[in-house]
Tab-separated table of C-alpha atoms and ligand atoms in Angstrom:
chain	number	residue	atom	x	y	z
A	119	UNK	CA	-17.366	5.295	-3.055
A	120	UNK	CA	-17.432	7.815	-0.258
A	121	UNK	CA	-15.434	10.641	1.274
A	122	UNK	CA	-13.027	8.199	2.900
A	123	UNK	CA	-10.413	5.863	1.434
A	124	UNK	CA	-10.660	2.760	3.586
A	125	UNK	CA	-10.133	-0.148	1.213
A	126	UNK	CA	-9.543	-0.975	-2.435
A	127	UNK	CA	-12.236	-3.644	-2.310
A	128	UNK	CA	-14.884	-0.891	-2.455
A	129	UNK	CA	-13.065	1.284	-4.987
A	130	UNK	CA	-14.734	1.391	-8.404
A	131	UNK	CA	-12.690	1.203	-11.581
A	132	UNK	CA	-13.582	4.835	-12.390
A	133	UNK	CA	-12.434	6.041	-8.969
A	134	UNK	CA	-9.215	4.066	-9.176
A	135	UNK	CA	-8.447	5.396	-12.653
A	136	UNK	CA	-9.321	8.935	-11.501
A	137	UNK	CA	-6.778	8.669	-8.667
A	138	UNK	CA	-4.079	7.260	-10.980
A	139	UNK	CA	-4.718	9.893	-13.676
A	140	UNK	CA	-4.709	12.691	-11.091
A	141	UNK	CA	-1.417	11.357	-9.749
A	142	UNK	CA	-0.016	11.428	-13.280
A	143	UNK	CA	-0.890	15.154	-13.540
A	144	UNK	CA	0.490	15.906	-10.093
A	145	UNK	CA	3.747	14.076	-10.805
A	146	UNK	CA	4.827	17.091	-12.848
A	147	UNK	CA	5.056	19.026	-9.578
A	148	UNK	CA	7.714	16.623	-8.347
A	149	UNK	CA	9.915	17.520	-11.313
A	150	UNK	CA	9.886	21.236	-10.489
A	151	UNK	CA	12.531	22.889	-8.356
A	152	UNK	CA	9.772	24.248	-6.070
A	153	UNK	CA	7.597	21.206	-5.356
A	154	UNK	CA	4.561	22.983	-3.969
A	155	UNK	CA	0.961	23.750	-4.943
A	156	UNK	CA	-1.380	26.036	-2.950
A	157	UNK	CA	-4.372	23.665	-3.360
A	158	UNK	CA	-4.907	22.601	0.266
A	159	UNK	CA	-3.858	25.827	1.977
A	160	UNK	CA	-5.692	26.174	5.312
A	161	UNK	CA	-6.587	22.464	5.461
A	162	UNK	CA	-5.261	20.256	8.250
A	163	UNK	CA	-4.112	16.681	7.749
A	164	UNK	CA	-3.392	14.574	10.831
A	165	UNK	CA	-1.124	11.533	10.566
A	166	UNK	CA	-2.323	9.198	13.300
A	167	UNK	CA	0.148	6.313	13.536
A	168	UNK	CA	-0.318	3.535	16.076
A	169	UNK	CA	2.151	1.266	14.294
A	170	UNK	CA	5.704	1.854	13.140
A	171	UNK	CA	6.218	3.268	9.703
A	172	UNK	CA	8.984	4.884	7.686
A	173	UNK	CA	7.802	5.251	4.097
A	174	UNK	CA	4.069	5.624	4.535
A	175	UNK	CA	4.161	8.277	7.255
A	176	UNK	CA	6.863	10.379	5.607
A	177	UNK	CA	5.153	9.977	2.257
A	178	UNK	CA	1.781	11.248	3.526
A	179	UNK	CA	3.552	14.117	5.257
A	180	UNK	CA	5.426	15.083	2.082
A	181	UNK	CA	2.238	14.744	0.009
A	182	UNK	CA	0.198	16.984	2.330
A	183	UNK	CA	2.989	19.576	2.518
A	184	UNK	CA	3.403	19.670	-1.255
A	185	UNK	CA	-0.268	20.616	-1.426
A	186	UNK	CA	0.306	23.314	1.261
A	187	UNK	CA	-1.848	21.638	3.931
A	188	UNK	CA	-0.923	21.949	7.602
A	189	UNK	CA	0.313	18.601	8.894
A	190	UNK	CA	0.110	17.277	12.439
A	191	UNK	CA	2.051	14.099	13.118
A	192	UNK	CA	0.765	11.955	15.936
A	193	UNK	CA	2.471	8.767	16.942
A	194	UNK	CA	0.993	6.580	19.651
A	195	UNK	CA	4.363	6.259	21.322
A	196	UNK	CA	4.810	9.268	23.614
A	197	UNK	CA	1.109	10.244	23.494
A	198	UNK	CA	-1.757	9.745	25.969
A	199	UNK	CA	-2.360	6.376	24.306
A	200	UNK	CA	0.257	5.047	26.707
A	201	UNK	CA	-2.000	6.365	29.528
A	202	UNK	CA	-4.794	4.193	28.157
A	203	UNK	CA	-6.650	6.727	26.013
A	204	UNK	CA	-8.966	5.037	23.528
A	205	UNK	CA	-8.977	5.466	19.753
A	206	UNK	CA	-12.355	7.176	20.039
A	207	UNK	CA	-11.173	9.795	22.541
A	208	UNK	CA	-8.037	10.397	20.506
A	209	UNK	CA	-10.198	10.831	17.408
A	210	UNK	CA	-12.517	13.287	19.153
A	211	UNK	CA	-9.488	15.294	20.287
A	212	UNK	CA	-8.224	15.512	16.713
A	213	UNK	CA	-11.707	16.444	15.568
A	214	UNK	CA	-11.841	19.255	18.151
A	215	UNK	CA	-8.585	20.567	16.704
A	216	UNK	CA	-10.166	20.793	13.265
A	217	UNK	CA	-8.651	17.897	11.325
A	218	UNK	CA	-9.935	17.865	7.742
A	219	UNK	CA	-8.352	14.495	7.074
A	220	UNK	CA	-7.045	11.780	9.358
A	221	UNK	CA	-4.505	9.367	7.914
A	222	UNK	CA	-4.531	6.367	10.226
A	223	UNK	CA	-2.346	3.304	10.676
A	224	UNK	CA	-3.469	0.875	13.348
A	225	UNK	CA	-2.650	-2.664	14.411
A	226	UNK	CA	-6.327	-3.621	14.532
A	227	UNK	CA	-8.024	-4.555	11.268
A	228	UNK	CA	-11.076	-2.311	10.859
A	229	UNK	CA	-9.854	0.566	13.064
A	230	UNK	CA	-10.064	3.150	10.229
A	231	UNK	CA	-13.664	2.080	9.518
A	232	UNK	CA	-14.588	2.761	13.156
A	233	UNK	CA	-12.728	6.049	13.117
A	234	UNK	CA	-14.708	7.128	10.052
A	235	UNK	CA	-17.909	6.958	12.122
A	236	UNK	CA	-16.499	9.299	14.777
A	237	UNK	CA	-14.930	12.151	12.815
A	238	UNK	CA	-16.373	14.629	10.331
A	239	UNK	CA	-13.287	14.755	8.144
A	240	UNK	CA	-12.030	12.234	5.620
A	241	UNK	CA	-10.312	9.110	6.873
A	242	UNK	CA	-7.514	7.514	4.862
A	243	UNK	CA	-6.440	4.009	5.795
A	244	UNK	CA	-2.625	3.865	5.929
A	245	UNK	CA	-2.638	0.187	6.932
A	246	UNK	CA	-4.953	-1.592	9.375
A	247	UNK	CA	-3.700	-4.816	10.900
A	248	UNK	CA	-3.637	-7.567	8.315
A	249	UNK	CA	-6.579	-6.076	6.423
A	250	UNK	CA	-5.858	-3.334	3.849
A	251	UNK	CA	-3.368	-0.694	2.775
A	252	UNK	CA	-5.116	1.016	-0.143
A	253	UNK	CA	-2.604	3.780	-0.938
A	254	UNK	CA	0.182	1.192	-1.182
A	255	UNK	CA	-1.842	-0.717	-3.774
A	256	UNK	CA	-2.578	2.513	-5.649
A	257	UNK	CA	1.101	3.467	-5.771
A	258	UNK	CA	1.955	-0.061	-6.900
A	259	UNK	CA	-0.650	0.136	-9.673
A	260	UNK	CA	0.665	3.579	-10.637
A	261	UNK	CA	4.204	2.177	-10.853
A	262	UNK	CA	3.072	-0.808	-12.928
A	263	UNK	CA	1.040	1.398	-15.276
A	264	UNK	CA	4.080	3.585	-15.892
A	265	UNK	CA	6.396	0.640	-16.517
A	266	UNK	CA	4.037	-1.775	-18.259
A	267	UNK	CA	1.285	0.408	-19.738
A	268	UNK	CA	-2.411	-0.465	-19.356
A	269	UNK	CA	-2.913	-3.139	-16.682
A	270	UNK	CA	-5.716	-4.897	-18.540
A	271	UNK	CA	-4.632	-8.528	-19.037
A	272	UNK	CA	-1.253	-8.020	-17.352
A	273	UNK	CA	-0.090	-10.890	-15.172
A	274	UNK	CA	0.984	-9.952	-11.672
A	275	UNK	CA	2.420	-12.458	-9.194
A	276	UNK	CA	2.433	-11.621	-5.481
A	277	UNK	CA	4.768	-13.800	-3.453
A	278	UNK	CA	5.313	-14.411	0.237
A	279	UNK	CA	3.599	-13.772	3.532
A	280	UNK	CA	0.076	-13.281	2.166
A	281	UNK	CA	-1.471	-14.243	5.506
A	282	UNK	CA	-0.188	-11.173	7.334
A	283	UNK	CA	-0.113	-8.794	4.384
A	284	UNK	CA	-2.542	-5.915	4.041
A	285	UNK	CA	-0.560	-4.953	0.926
A	286	UNK	CA	-1.486	-8.260	-0.736
A	287	UNK	CA	-5.221	-7.956	-0.089
A	288	UNK	CA	-5.366	-4.334	-1.286
A	289	UNK	CA	-3.353	-5.177	-4.380
A	290	UNK	CA	-5.393	-8.237	-5.305
A	291	UNK	CA	-8.644	-6.260	-5.222
A	292	UNK	CA	-7.316	-3.176	-6.989
A	293	UNK	CA	-5.457	-5.101	-9.705
A	294	UNK	CA	-8.536	-7.217	-10.345
A	295	UNK	CA	-10.631	-4.042	-10.653
A	296	UNK	CA	-8.086	-2.684	-13.147
A	297	UNK	CA	-8.267	-5.850	-15.248
A	298	UNK	CA	-4.991	-7.542	-14.304
A	299	UNK	CA	-4.696	-11.287	-13.666
A	300	UNK	CA	-3.228	-11.890	-10.236
A	301	UNK	CA	-1.625	-15.049	-8.852
A	302	UNK	CA	-0.543	-15.267	-5.238
A	303	UNK	CA	2.275	-17.638	-4.345
A	304	UNK	CA	3.016	-18.715	-0.780
A	305	UNK	CA	3.578	-21.729	1.405
A	306	UNK	CA	0.155	-23.077	2.492
A	307	UNK	CA	0.863	-21.929	6.061
A	308	UNK	CA	1.165	-18.310	4.920
A	309	UNK	CA	-2.149	-18.135	3.089
A	310	UNK	CA	-5.411	-17.025	4.749
A	311	UNK	CA	-7.884	-19.854	5.365
A	312	UNK	CA	-10.663	-18.237	3.319
A	313	UNK	CA	-9.044	-17.369	-0.012
A	314	UNK	CA	-12.321	-18.093	-1.809
A	315	UNK	CA	-13.426	-14.464	-1.974
A	316	UNK	CA	-10.069	-13.210	-3.255
A	317	UNK	CA	-10.286	-12.548	-7.009
A	318	UNK	CA	-7.004	-14.295	-7.870
A	319	UNK	CA	-5.323	-17.626	-8.560
A	320	UNK	CA	-3.294	-19.417	-5.889
A	321	UNK	CA	-0.070	-21.333	-6.532
A	322	UNK	CA	2.502	-23.028	-4.329
A	323	UNK	CA	5.044	-23.221	-7.128
A	324	UNK	CA	6.904	-19.951	-7.662
A	325	UNK	CA	8.966	-21.295	-10.579
A	326	UNK	CA	5.869	-22.372	-12.490
A	327	UNK	CA	4.363	-18.844	-12.563
A	328	UNK	CA	7.596	-16.857	-12.733
A	329	UNK	CA	8.104	-17.146	-16.480
A	330	UNK	CA	4.554	-15.910	-17.146
A	331	UNK	CA	4.670	-12.809	-14.936
A	332	UNK	CA	4.805	-9.195	-16.105
A	333	UNK	CA	5.397	-8.062	-12.528
A	334	UNK	CA	6.565	-9.994	-9.486
A	335	UNK	CA	5.772	-8.390	-6.149
A	336	UNK	CA	7.758	-9.790	-3.232
A	337	UNK	CA	6.342	-9.389	0.278
A	338	UNK	CA	8.182	-9.128	3.556
A	339	UNK	CA	8.007	-12.069	5.917
A	340	UNK	CA	6.272	-10.315	8.843
A	341	UNK	CA	8.039	-11.879	11.821
A	342	UNK	CA	6.431	-9.419	14.235
A	343	UNK	CA	2.952	-10.809	13.461
A	344	UNK	CA	4.008	-14.452	13.783
A	345	UNK	CA	3.358	-16.235	17.023
A	346	UNK	CA	4.380	-19.640	15.745
A	347	UNK	CA	6.721	-21.216	13.257
A	348	UNK	CA	5.218	-20.895	9.769
A	349	UNK	CA	8.100	-22.492	7.846
A	350	UNK	CA	11.029	-24.753	8.775
A	351	UNK	CA	13.864	-22.243	8.353
A	352	UNK	CA	14.747	-18.947	6.709
A	353	UNK	CA	17.025	-20.844	4.332
A	354	UNK	CA	14.268	-23.193	3.244
A	355	UNK	CA	11.872	-20.265	2.772
A	356	UNK	CA	14.399	-18.390	0.605
A	357	UNK	CA	15.072	-21.428	-1.499
A	358	UNK	CA	11.416	-22.020	-2.339
A	359	UNK	CA	9.913	-18.551	-2.232
A	360	UNK	CA	12.811	-16.087	-2.454
A	361	UNK	CA	13.633	-14.069	-5.571
A	362	UNK	CA	17.305	-14.702	-6.309
A	363	UNK	CA	19.354	-13.882	-9.443
A	364	UNK	CA	18.643	-17.308	-10.982
A	365	UNK	CA	14.880	-16.755	-10.751
A	366	UNK	CA	15.248	-13.158	-11.947
A	367	UNK	CA	16.955	-14.486	-15.082
A	368	UNK	CA	13.894	-16.640	-15.826
A	369	UNK	CA	11.467	-13.709	-15.741
A	370	UNK	CA	10.234	-12.484	-19.139
A	371	UNK	CA	12.043	-9.581	-20.750
A	372	UNK	CA	10.600	-6.308	-19.535
A	373	UNK	CA	9.058	-7.852	-16.412
A	374	UNK	CA	9.545	-5.831	-13.231
A	375	UNK	CA	10.396	-6.643	-9.618
A	376	UNK	CA	8.470	-4.890	-6.847
A	377	UNK	CA	8.547	-4.789	-3.054
A	378	UNK	CA	6.585	-2.426	-0.776
A	379	UNK	CA	9.411	-2.282	1.776
A	380	UNK	CA	10.765	-2.684	4.324
A	381	UNK	CA	12.753	-5.620	2.895
A	382	UNK	CA	14.415	-8.587	4.529
A	383	UNK	CA	17.351	-8.581	2.126
A	384	UNK	CA	18.636	-12.099	1.633
A	385	UNK	CA	15.350	-13.679	2.688
A	386	UNK	CA	12.408	-12.946	0.381
A	387	UNK	CA	14.631	-11.008	-2.020
A	388	UNK	CA	18.368	-11.182	-2.758
A	389	UNK	CA	20.231	-7.901	-2.370
A	390	UNK	CA	21.413	-7.900	-5.992
A	391	UNK	CA	17.837	-8.396	-7.201
A	392	UNK	CA	16.537	-5.573	-5.008
A	393	UNK	CA	19.119	-3.238	-6.523
A	394	UNK	CA	18.907	-4.389	-10.151
A	395	UNK	CA	17.601	-2.323	-13.088
A	396	UNK	CA	14.303	-4.229	-13.196
A	397	UNK	CA	13.561	-3.390	-9.589
A	398	UNK	CA	11.045	-0.564	-9.070
A	399	UNK	CA	11.467	-0.465	-5.292
A	400	UNK	CA	12.859	3.072	-5.045
A	401	UNK	CA	10.499	4.277	-7.771
A	402	UNK	CA	7.569	2.936	-5.736
A	403	UNK	CA	8.572	5.229	-2.881
A	404	UNK	CA	8.776	8.274	-5.164
A	405	UNK	CA	5.429	7.402	-6.724
A	406	UNK	CA	3.935	7.004	-3.258
A	407	UNK	CA	4.155	10.737	-2.632
A	408	UNK	CA	2.453	11.560	-5.923
A	409	UNK	CA	-0.332	9.035	-5.436
A	410	UNK	CA	-0.974	10.250	-1.882
A	411	UNK	CA	-1.087	13.822	-3.151
A	412	UNK	CA	-3.780	12.714	-5.590
A	413	UNK	CA	-5.775	10.996	-2.831
A	414	UNK	CA	-5.609	13.998	-0.475
A	415	UNK	CA	-6.390	16.361	-3.329
A	416	UNK	CA	-9.452	14.404	-4.441
A	417	UNK	CA	-10.762	13.922	-0.907
A	418	UNK	CA	-10.157	17.452	0.354
A	419	UNK	CA	-10.355	19.937	-2.459
A	420	UNK	CA	-14.121	20.394	-2.536
A	421	UNK	CA	-17.082	18.105	-2.982
A	422	UNK	CA	-17.194	18.318	-6.801
A	423	UNK	CA	-13.895	16.599	-7.236
A	424	UNK	CA	-14.223	14.270	-4.257
A	425	UNK	CA	-13.755	10.639	-5.226
A	426	UNK	CA	-17.203	9.448	-6.190
A	427	UNK	CA	-18.853	12.402	-4.407
A	428	UNK	CA	-20.065	12.646	-0.797
A	429	UNK	CA	-21.165	9.528	1.084
B	899	NCD	C1	3.926	-2.519	4.396
B	899	NCD	C2	2.991	-2.343	5.576
B	899	NCD	O1	3.291	-1.626	6.532
B	899	NCD	O2	1.936	-2.921	5.483
B	899	NCD	N1	4.886	-1.540	4.267
B	899	NCD	C3	4.584	-0.316	3.736
B	899	NCD	O3	3.620	0.320	4.072
B	899	NCD	N2	5.424	0.170	2.790
B	899	NCD	C4	4.453	-3.895	4.291
B	899	NCD	C5	5.277	-4.456	5.400
B	899	NCD	O4	5.302	-3.966	6.531
B	899	NCD	O5	5.925	-5.466	5.143
């Protein structure tokens, strides 16, 4: 592991557990009336967002502020990016302003990896194209650990638009590292061509795996990344791959329903399922702040505690 958090595929079990355990400690801060620690005072975290975001950007901002870091929010819209400035020149500008960490979301898979070669600070991938979204997977694992206990041997089913989902890839790798058994369910058109190197099972039959799942993670159908028709109709998709109350009733007792958001209510998930007691969707957002605090803390608060040490 290195001083960046770019993917879960290269996260060791020890590093992953260290992040989750640190988040567990830091979660106590969220329960206080004054939710602030002085740990990252004088450090600067830049949120560099080239793609839209609600949860992830606000969550990183809240996490950095709770650790007393200075936060600079940069969104591509309204910046010199619209004048054609490259990622490299933008990165060098941030570097010149003394960024200790750059949290980056970009439409191009691999952009954070490139960025990491240009800046001295730590780079945290907040979602790159259809590649990875490691902090989402960490907050999902944190949520599952809290609800289900140790993830070793737990059965997690990830359903929906796997092809366009960076959340799916990050989750499959992290959950595998943590000992869970993952099955992805999707129509064949919404699966990547090369699934061979994904450490998981693949199924086209949601109902067959539903009754054996400890957690069911529904994914958004990412219309904005689709340039063709991937399924006949929204109705047909919902019928075969949507989580409705009838399917919810067939899940084992104690099994949880997850979704990273934003949701297409009524498509991949019925509104009453999204809002039911087994749904952890709002909890995932709360946990996101804590997990991102842990990541920033481990990356920025001195080399001794850096995740896995310096690169
Ligand atoms: C996801 C993303 O942006 O990759 N959302 C998130 O970060 N909470 C999933 C999505 O957009 O569907």
